[in-house]
Coordinates of C-alpha atoms in Angstrom, one line a residue:
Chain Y
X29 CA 0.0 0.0 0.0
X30 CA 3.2 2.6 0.7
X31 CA 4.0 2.2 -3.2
X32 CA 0.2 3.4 -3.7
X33 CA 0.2 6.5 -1.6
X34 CA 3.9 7.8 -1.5
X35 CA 5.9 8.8 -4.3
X36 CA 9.0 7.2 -3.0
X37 CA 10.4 6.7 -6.3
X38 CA 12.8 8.7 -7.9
X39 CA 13.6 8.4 -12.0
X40 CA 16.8 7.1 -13.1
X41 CA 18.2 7.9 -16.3
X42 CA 16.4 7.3 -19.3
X43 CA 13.1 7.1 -17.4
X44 CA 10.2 9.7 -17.1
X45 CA 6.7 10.4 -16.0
X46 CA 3.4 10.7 -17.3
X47 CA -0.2 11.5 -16.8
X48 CA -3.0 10.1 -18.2
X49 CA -6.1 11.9 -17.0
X50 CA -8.0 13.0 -15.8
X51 CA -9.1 14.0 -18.9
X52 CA -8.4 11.6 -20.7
X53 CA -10.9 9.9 -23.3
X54 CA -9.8 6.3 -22.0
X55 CA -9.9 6.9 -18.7
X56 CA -13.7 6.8 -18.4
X57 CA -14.4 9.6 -16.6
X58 CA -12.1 11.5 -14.5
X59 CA -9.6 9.2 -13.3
X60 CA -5.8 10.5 -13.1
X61 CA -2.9 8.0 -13.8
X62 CA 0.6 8.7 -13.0
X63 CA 2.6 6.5 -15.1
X64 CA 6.6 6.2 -15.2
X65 CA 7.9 4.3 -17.8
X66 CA 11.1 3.8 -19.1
X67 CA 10.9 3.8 -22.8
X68 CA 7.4 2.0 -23.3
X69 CA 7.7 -0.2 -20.5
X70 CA 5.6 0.7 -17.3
X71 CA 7.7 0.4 -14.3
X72 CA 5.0 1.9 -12.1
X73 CA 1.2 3.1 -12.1
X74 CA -0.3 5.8 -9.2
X75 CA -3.9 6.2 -9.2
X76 CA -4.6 10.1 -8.2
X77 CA -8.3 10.2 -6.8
X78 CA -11.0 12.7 -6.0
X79 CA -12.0 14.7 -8.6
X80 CA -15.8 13.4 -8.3
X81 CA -16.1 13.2 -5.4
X82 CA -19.5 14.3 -3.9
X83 CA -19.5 13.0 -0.2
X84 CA -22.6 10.7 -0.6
X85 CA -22.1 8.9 2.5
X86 CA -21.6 12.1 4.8
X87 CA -24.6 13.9 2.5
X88 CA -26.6 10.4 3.7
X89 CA -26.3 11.1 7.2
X90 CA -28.6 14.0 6.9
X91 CA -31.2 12.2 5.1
X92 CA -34.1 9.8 6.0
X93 CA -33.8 6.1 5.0
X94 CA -36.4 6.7 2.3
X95 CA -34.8 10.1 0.4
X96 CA -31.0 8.7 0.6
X97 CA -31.5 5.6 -1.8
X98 CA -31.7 8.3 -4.5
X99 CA -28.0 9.8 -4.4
X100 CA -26.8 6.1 -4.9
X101 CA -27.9 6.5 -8.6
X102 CA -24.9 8.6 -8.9
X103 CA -22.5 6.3 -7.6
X104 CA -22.2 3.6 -10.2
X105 CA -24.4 5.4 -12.3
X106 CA -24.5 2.3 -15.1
X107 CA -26.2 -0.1 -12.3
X108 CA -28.0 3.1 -10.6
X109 CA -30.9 0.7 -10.2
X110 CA -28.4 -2.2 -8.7
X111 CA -27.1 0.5 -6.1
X112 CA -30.7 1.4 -5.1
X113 CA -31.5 -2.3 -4.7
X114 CA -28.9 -3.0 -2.0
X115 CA -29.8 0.0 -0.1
X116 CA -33.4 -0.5 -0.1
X117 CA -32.6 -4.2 1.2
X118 CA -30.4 -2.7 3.5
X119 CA -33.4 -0.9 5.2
X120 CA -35.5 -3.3 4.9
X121 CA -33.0 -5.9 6.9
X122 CA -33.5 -2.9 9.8
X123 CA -36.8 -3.1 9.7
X124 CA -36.9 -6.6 9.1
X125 CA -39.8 -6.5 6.3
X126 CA -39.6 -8.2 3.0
X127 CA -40.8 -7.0 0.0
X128 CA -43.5 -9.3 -1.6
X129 CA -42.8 -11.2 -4.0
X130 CA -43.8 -9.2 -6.9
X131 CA -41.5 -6.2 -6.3
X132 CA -38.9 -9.1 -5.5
X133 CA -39.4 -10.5 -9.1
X134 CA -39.4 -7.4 -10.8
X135 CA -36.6 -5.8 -8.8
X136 CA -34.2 -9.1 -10.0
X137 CA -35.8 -8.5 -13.7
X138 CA -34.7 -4.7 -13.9
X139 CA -31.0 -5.4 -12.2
X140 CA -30.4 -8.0 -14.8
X141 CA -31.6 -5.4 -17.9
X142 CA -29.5 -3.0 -15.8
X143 CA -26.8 -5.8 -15.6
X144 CA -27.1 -6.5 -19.5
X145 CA -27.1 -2.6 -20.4
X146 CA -23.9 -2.0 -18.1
X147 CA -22.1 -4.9 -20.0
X148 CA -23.5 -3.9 -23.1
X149 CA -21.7 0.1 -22.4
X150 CA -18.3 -1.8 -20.6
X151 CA -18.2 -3.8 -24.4
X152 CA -18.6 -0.7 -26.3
X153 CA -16.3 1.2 -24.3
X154 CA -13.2 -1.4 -24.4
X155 CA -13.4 -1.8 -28.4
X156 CA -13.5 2.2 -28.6
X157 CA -10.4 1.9 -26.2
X158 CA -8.7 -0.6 -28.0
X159 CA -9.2 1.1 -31.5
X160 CA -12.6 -1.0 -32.8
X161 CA -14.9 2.3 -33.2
X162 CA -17.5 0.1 -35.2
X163 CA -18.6 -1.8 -31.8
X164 CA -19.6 0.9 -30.4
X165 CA -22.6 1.8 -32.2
X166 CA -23.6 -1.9 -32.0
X167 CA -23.8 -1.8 -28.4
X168 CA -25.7 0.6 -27.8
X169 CA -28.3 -0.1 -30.5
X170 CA -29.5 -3.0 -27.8
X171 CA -28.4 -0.8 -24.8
X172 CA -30.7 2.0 -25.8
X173 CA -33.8 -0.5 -26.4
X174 CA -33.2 -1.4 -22.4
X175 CA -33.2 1.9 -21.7
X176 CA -36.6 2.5 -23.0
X177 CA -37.7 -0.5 -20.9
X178 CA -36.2 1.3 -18.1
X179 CA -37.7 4.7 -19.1
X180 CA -40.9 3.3 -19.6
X181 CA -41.5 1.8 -16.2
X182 CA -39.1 3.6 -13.9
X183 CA -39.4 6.8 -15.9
X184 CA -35.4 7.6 -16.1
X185 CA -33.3 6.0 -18.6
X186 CA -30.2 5.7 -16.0
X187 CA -30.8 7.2 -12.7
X188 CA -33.7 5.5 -12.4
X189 CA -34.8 5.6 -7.9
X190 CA -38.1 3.3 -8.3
X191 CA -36.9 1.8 -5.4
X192 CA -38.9 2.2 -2.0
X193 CA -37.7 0.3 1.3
X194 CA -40.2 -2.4 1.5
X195 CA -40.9 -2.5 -2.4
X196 CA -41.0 -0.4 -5.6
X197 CA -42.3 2.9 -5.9
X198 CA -45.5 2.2 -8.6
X199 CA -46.5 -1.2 -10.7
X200 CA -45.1 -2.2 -13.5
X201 CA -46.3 -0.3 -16.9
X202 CA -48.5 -2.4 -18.9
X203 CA -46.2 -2.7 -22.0
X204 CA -43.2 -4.0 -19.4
X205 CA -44.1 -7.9 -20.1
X206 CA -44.1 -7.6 -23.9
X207 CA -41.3 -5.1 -24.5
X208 CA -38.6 -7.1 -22.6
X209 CA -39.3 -9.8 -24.9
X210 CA -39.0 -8.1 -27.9
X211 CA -35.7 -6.7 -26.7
X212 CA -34.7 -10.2 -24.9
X213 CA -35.4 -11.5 -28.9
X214 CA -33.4 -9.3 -30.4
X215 CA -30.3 -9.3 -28.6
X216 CA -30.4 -12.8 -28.5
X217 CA -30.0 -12.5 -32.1
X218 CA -27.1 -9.8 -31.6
X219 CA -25.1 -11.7 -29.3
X220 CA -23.7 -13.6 -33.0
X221 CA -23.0 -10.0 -34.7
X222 CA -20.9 -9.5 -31.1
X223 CA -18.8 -12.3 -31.6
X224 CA -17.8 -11.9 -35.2
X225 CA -17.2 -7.9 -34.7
X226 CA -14.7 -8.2 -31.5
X227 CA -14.3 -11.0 -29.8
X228 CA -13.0 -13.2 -32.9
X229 CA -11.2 -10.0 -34.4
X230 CA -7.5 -10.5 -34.5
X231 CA -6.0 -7.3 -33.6
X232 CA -8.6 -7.6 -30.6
X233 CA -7.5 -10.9 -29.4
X234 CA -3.7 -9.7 -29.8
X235 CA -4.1 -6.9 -28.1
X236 CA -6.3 -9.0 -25.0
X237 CA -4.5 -12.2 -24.6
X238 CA -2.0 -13.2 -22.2
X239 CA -2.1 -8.7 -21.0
X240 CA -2.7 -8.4 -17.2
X241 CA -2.5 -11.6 -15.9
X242 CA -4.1 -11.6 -12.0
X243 CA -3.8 -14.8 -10.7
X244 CA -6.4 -16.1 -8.0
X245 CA -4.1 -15.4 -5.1
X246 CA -3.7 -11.5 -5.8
X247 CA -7.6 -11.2 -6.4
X248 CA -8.4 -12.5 -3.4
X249 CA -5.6 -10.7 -1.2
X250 CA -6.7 -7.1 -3.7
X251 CA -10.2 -7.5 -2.6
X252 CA -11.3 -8.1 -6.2
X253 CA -14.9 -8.8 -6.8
X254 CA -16.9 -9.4 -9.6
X255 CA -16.1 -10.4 -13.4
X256 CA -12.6 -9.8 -12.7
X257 CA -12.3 -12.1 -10.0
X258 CA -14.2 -14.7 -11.4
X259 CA -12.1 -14.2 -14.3
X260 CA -8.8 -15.3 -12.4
X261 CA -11.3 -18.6 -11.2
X262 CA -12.2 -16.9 -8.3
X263 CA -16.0 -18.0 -7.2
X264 CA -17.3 -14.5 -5.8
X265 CA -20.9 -14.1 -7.2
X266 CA -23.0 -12.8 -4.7
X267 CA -26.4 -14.0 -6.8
X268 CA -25.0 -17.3 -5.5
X269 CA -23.5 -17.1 -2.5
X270 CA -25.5 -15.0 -0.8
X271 CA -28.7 -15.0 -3.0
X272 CA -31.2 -11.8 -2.5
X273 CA -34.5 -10.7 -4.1
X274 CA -35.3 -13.6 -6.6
X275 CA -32.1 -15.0 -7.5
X276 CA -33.2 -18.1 -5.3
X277 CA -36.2 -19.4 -7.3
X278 CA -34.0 -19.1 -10.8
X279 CA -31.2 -21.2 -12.3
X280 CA -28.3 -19.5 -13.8
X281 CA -24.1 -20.6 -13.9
X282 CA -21.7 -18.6 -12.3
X283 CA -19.3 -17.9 -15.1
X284 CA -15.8 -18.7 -13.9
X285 CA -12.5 -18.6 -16.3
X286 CA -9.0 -20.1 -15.6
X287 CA -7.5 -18.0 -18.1
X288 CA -6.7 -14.7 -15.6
X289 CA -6.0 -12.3 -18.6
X290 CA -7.9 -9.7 -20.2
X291 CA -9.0 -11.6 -23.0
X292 CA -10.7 -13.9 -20.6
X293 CA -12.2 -11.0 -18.2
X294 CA -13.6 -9.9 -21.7
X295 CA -15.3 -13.5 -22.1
X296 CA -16.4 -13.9 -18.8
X297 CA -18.5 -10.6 -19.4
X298 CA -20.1 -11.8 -22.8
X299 CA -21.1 -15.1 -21.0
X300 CA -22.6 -13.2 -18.4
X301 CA -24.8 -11.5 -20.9
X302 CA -26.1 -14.5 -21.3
X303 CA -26.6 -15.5 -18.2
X304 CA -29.0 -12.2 -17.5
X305 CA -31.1 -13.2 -20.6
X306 CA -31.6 -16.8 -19.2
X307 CA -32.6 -15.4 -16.1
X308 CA -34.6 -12.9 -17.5
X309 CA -36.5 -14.8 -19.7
X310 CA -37.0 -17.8 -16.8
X311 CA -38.8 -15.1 -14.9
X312 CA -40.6 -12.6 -17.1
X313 CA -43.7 -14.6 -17.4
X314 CA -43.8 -15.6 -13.9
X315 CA -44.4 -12.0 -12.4
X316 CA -46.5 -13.2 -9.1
X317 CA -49.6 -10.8 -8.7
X318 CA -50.4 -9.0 -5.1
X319 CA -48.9 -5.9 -3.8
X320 CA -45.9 -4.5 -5.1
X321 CA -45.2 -2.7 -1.9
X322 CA -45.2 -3.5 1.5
X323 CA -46.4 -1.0 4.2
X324 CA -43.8 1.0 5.8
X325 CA -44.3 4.1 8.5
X326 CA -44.2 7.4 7.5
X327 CA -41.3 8.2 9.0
X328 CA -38.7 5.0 9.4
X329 CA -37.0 4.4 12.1
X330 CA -34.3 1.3 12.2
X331 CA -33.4 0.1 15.8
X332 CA -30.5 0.6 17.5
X333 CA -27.8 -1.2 15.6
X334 CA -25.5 -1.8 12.3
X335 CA -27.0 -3.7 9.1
X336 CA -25.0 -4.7 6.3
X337 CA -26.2 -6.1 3.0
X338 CA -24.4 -7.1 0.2
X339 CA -25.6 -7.3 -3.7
X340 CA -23.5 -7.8 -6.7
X341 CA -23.7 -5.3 -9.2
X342 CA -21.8 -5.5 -13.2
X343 CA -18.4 -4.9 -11.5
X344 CA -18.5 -6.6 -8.3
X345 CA -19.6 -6.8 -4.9
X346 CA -21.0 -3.6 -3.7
X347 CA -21.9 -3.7 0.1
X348 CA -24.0 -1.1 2.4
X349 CA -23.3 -1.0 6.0
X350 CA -26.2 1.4 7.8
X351 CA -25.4 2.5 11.6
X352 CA -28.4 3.2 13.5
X353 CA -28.6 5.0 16.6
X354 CA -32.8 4.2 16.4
X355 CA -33.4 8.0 15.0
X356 CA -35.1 8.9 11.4
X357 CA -31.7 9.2 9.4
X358 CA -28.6 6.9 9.1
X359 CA -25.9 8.0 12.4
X360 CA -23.1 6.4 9.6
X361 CA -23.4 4.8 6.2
X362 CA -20.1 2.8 4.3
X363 CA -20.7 2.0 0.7
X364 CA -18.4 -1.1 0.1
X365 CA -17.9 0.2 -3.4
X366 CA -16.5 -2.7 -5.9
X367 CA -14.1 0.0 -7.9
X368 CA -12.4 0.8 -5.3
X369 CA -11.1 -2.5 -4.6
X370 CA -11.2 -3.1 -8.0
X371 CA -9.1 -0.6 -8.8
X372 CA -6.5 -0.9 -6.1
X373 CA -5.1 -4.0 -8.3
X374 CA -4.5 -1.8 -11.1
X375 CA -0.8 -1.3 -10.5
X376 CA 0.1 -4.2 -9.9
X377 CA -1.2 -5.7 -13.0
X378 CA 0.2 -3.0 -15.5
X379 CA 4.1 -3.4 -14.0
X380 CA 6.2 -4.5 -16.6
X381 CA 3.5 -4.1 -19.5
X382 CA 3.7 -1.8 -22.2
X383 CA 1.7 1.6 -22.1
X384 CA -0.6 0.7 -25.0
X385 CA -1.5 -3.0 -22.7
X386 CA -2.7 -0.1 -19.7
X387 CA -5.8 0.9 -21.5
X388 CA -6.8 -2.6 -22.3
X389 CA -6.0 -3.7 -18.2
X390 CA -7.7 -0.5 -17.5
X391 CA -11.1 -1.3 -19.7
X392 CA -11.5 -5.1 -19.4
X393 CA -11.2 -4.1 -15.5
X394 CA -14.4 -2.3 -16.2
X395 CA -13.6 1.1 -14.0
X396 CA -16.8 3.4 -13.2
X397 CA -15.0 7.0 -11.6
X398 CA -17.7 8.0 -9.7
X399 CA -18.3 5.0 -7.8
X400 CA -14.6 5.1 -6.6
X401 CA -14.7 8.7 -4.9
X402 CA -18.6 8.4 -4.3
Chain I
X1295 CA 6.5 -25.0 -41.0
X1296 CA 7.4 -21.7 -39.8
X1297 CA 6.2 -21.0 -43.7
X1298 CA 3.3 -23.1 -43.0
X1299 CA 1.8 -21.5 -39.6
X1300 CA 2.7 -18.0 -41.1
X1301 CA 0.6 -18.5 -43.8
X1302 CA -2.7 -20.3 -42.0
X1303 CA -2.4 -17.1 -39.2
X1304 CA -2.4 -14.9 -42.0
X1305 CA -5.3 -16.7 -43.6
X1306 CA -7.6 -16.6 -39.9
X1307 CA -6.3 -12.7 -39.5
X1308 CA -7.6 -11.7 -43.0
X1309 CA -10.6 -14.1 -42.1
X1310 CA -11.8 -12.6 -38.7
X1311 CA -11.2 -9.1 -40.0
X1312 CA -13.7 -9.5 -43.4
X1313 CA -16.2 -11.4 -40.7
X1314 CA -16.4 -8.1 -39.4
X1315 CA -16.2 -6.0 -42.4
X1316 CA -19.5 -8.4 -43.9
X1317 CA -21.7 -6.9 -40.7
X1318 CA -20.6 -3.4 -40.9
X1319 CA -21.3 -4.3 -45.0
X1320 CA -24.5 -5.8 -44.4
X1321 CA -26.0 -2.2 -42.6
X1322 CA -24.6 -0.2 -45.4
X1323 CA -26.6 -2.0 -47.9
X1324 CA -29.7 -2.2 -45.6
X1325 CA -30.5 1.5 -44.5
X1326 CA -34.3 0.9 -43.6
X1327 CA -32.4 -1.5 -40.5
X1328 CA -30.8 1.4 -39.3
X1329 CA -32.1 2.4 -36.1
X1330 CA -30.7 6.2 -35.5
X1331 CA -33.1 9.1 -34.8
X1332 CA -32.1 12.3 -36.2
X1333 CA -33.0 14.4 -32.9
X1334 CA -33.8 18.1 -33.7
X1335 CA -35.4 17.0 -36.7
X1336 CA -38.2 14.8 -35.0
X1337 CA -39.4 17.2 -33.0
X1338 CA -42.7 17.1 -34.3
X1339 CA -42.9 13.1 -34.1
X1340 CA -41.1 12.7 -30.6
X1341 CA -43.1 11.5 -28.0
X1342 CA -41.9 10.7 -24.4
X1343 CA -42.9 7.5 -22.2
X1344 CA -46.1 8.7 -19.9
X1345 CA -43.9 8.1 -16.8
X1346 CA -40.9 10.0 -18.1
X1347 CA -39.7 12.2 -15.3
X1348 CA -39.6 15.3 -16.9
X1349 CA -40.3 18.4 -14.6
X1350 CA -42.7 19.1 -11.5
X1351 CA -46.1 20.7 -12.8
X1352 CA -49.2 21.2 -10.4
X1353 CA -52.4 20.8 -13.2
X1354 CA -54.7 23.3 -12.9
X1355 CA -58.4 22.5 -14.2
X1356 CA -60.5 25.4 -16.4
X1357 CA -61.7 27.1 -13.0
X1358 CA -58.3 27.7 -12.5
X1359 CA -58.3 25.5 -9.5
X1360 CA -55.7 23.2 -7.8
X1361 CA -55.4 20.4 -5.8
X1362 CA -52.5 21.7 -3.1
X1363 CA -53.7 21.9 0.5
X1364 CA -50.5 23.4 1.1
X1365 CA -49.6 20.6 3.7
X1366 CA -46.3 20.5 3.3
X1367 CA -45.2 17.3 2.7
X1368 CA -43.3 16.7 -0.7
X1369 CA -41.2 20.0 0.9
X1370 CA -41.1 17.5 3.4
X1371 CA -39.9 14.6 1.3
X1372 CA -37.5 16.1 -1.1
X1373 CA -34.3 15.4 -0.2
X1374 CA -32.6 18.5 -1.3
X1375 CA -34.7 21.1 -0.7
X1376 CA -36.1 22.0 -4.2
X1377 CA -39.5 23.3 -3.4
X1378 CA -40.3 25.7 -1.1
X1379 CA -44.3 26.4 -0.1
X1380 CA -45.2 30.0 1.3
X1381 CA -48.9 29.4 3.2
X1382 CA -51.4 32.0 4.0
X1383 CA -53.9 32.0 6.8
X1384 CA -57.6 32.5 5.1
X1385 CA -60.7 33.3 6.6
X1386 CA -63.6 31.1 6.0
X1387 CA -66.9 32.1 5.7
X1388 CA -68.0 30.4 8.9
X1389 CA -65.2 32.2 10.7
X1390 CA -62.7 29.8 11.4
X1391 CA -59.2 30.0 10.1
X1392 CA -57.7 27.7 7.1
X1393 CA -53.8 27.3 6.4
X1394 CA -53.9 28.0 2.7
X1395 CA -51.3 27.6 0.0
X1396 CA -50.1 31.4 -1.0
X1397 CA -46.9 29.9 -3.2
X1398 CA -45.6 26.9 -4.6
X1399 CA -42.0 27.4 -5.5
X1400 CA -40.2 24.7 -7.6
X1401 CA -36.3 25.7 -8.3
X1402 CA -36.3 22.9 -11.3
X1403 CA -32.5 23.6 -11.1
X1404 CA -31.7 21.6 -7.9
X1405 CA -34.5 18.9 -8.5
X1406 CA -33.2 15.2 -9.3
X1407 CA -36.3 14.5 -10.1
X1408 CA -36.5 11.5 -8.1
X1409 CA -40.0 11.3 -7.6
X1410 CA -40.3 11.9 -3.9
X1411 CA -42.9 14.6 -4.0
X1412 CA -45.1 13.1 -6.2
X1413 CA -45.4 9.9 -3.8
X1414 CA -45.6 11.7 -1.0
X1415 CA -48.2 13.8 -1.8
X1416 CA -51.5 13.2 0.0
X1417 CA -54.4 14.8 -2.7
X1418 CA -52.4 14.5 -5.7
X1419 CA -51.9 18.0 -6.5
X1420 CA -48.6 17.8 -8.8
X1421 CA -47.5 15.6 -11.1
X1422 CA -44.4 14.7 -13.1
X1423 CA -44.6 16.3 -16.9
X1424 CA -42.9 15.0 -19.9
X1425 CA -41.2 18.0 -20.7
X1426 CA -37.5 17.3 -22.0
X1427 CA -35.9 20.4 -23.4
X1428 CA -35.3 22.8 -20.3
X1429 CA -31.9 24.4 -21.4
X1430 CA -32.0 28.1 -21.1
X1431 CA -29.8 31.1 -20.9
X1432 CA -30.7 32.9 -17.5
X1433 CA -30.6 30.2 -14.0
X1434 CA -33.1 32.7 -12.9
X1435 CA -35.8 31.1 -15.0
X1436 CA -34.7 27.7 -13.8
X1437 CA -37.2 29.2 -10.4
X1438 CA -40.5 28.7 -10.8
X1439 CA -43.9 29.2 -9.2
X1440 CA -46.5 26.4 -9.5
X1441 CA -49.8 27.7 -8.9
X1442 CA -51.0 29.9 -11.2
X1443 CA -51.5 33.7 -10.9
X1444 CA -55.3 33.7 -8.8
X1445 CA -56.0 30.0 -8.8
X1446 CA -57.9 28.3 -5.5
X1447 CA -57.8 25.0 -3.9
X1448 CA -60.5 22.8 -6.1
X1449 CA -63.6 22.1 -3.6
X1450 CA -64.0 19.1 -2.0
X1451 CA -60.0 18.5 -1.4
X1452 CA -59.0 18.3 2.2

């Protein structure tokens, strides 16, 4: 950790230093790399962060447990309705409710079109990074179609909040049913235009294979969640281990890959795609009727006492640990966020690669800014 | 064999890249499977969802009456203070006093529009319009006021 926060190293000869960021195109948002190299070769990376950040956990304190779900939108902002999930759980394990089972179906329904969406942007985003413009329109041909789902239900494309503790905020629209089919359909048929633009694409596979290799033992020791963990063979989904909402009554495969590189972070993404599908279609047309909120007080109060729950969002596992001192807001809240982590094993992967290799470590890492600094 | 393996990686490169050349190939020759809008030119065709958070807007029916009660609570439930109600203390006709609602005042620049308000509104008075194009050259219009100029509570709303 000293190597990550002290700039203890001094340049020999021949060697110099460089920033990319924070405005930088592949950066994804405002992260700031220092980067000495010598020549092309990376000899070490420095993360520099907070330039988003927007204090939502000290902003939280101040809220009620019903209003601060709403700022989590801004935190991973692709799997805004992910990050409202596990707060809304979170307050419900205080209050020990559960939703019913319709809000529980729908709520796993919308984070796997949230899942598939946020994929869907990560696999535009690493062909624009690694010089495949094409891709990009591709991807979000299908993401925008989920969007409309979104928009159409939740009435916000990406920062949705149609989360309430104890269920969702209104029914599901009419059309919800039929459209998710439709889209279901037609990336189902996209999936093959996918795999013949990048992932069998030469230069692509080149510039992915045998870059960035994190073996299991780093993951685990980084703290690495997510695709990139289970990537390196790493079993870490939380849909699994710890299942919440629906993920119990469905079947689905944890994708795991022995392969530890970026090419095979890259696949264990496109397989996850696939996964949401499956688990999407398995429950679309099995929506229970009944409420689709449970009663809550007007004003919530959580008893005395800490309540952590844990969800996994595209990138990893994102936890939410609430401290109550029994009054109407939160006395501390502690996003977990799975960047951070994520993030932290970012240097250790590009030493000794070439600068070109950092952008592809950086985007089959999948790195959301804002969630870092929150 | 170094010839050999030269040759067949050569062969797969060429391959995988003209794979991907046929789909890009494939939407050039078929425009009608293009899916891009043209945005400032659909104006007239563009239609939101009917739960599309757009702005806050309190309806108003042809007496020029309203549904706010003035009770407070979407000021209440907003978490970042975006509207602001002024009451008034009216006289009705039987004598007694009535908390009224004098102002309802929306700064649309500060809303997330998260959709607190509307939930937490006991009678219903505002709603969420579909509204999308709210850029403009002054903050100062970005503040607005609700209720219309003269308008009452509708009867019969408590």
């Amino acid at each position: 950790m000293r190597g990550l926060i002290e700039e203890d190293y001094t340049t020999q000869e021949g060697e110099f230093v460089i920033n990319i960021g924070p405005q930088h195109p592949s950066t994804h948002g405002v992260l700031h790399l220092k980067v000495w190299l010598n020549g092309e070769t990376i000899i070490k990376v420095q993360p520099h962060l907070g330039y988003i950040h927007r204090s939502i956990e000290k902003m939280s304190e101040s809220l009620s447990y019903r209003n601060f779900i709403f700022a989590t939108s801004r935190m991973d902002y692709l799997a805004a309705h992910i990050n409202n999930e596990a707060c809304a759980l979170a307050v419900e394990k205080g209050l020990q409710i559960e939703a019913p089972p319709r809000a529980r179906v729908v709520r796993t329904i919308l984070a796997e079109l949230t899942r598939l969406s946020s994929h869907q942007l990560w696999w535009a985003s690493t062909g624009l990074d690694l010089g495949a413009v094409t891709p990009f329109f591709y991807a979000f041909r299908e993401r925008e179609a989920i969007l409309d789902i979104m928009d159409e239900t939740c009435g916000a494309r990406l920062t949705q909040n149609f989360l309430v503790p104890g269920g969702l905020m209104a029914d599901i629209h009419p059309n919800f049913q039929k459209r998710t089919k439709e889209v279901l359909k037609q990336i189902k048929e996209n999936f093959k235009e996918y795999d013949e633009l990048l992932t069998e694409n030469v230069i692509f596979q080149n510039r992915t294979k045998n870059v960035g290799i994190l073996n299991k033992q780093d993951a685990l020791s980084f703290g690495v969640t997510g695709p990139t963990a289970r990537a390196s063979g790493l079993s870490c989904d939380i849909r699994k281990w710890a299942p919440y909402s629906a993920y119990s009554m469905v079947e689905f495969d944890e994708i795991l890959d022995e392969g530890c590189d970026s090419y095979s972070r890259y696949m264990v993404r496109m397989k996850e795609m696939r996964q949401s599908v499956n688990i999407i279609e398995q429950l679309i047309d099995n929506i229970p009727e009944g409420d689709f909120q449970e009663k809550t007080k007007n004003v919530i109060k959580l008893p005395k006492g800490d309540f952590y729950q844990r969800v996994e969002t595209p990138r990893g596992e994102l936890g939410v640990y609430i401290v109550s001192d029994g009054a109407s807001s939160p006395y501390r809240i502690k996003y977990r966020s799975p960047n951070f982590s994520n993030l932290s094993v970012l240097p250790e992967l590009a030493k000794g690669c070439k600068i070109g290799d950092l952008v592809a470590i950086m985007s089959t890492i999948d790195l959301v800014i804002p969630d870092i600094d929150r | 064999m170094f010839l050999k393996n030269y040759i067949l990686t050569v062969y797969r490169s060429v391959k995988s890249l003209l794979t991907g050349m046929k789909i890009t190939g494939y939407y050039f020759f078929h425009p009608k499977k293009i899916v891009t809008q043209e945005y400032p030119d659909n104006r007239a065709t563009l239609q939101m969802f009917d739960r599309f958070k757009g702005e806050v807007t309190m309806p108003h029916n042809q007496n020029n009456e309203h549904r706010c009660t003035g009770c407070q609570a979407c000021e209440i439930a907003c978490p970042n203070g975006t509207i602001k109600i002024i009451t008034k203390q009216e006289i009705l006709p039987d004598g007694k006093k009535k908390k009224r609602l004098d102002t309802f005042v929306y700064h649309h620049d500060m809303c997330t529009l998260c959709n607190m308000c509307i939930i937490a509104c006991p009678s219903d008075a505002i709603v969420m319009a579909q509204t999308f194009e709210h850029s403009v050259y002054d903050k100062k219009l970005l503040k607005k006021v609700l209720n219309a100029e003269g308008s009452k509570l509708m009867e019969g709303v408590e």
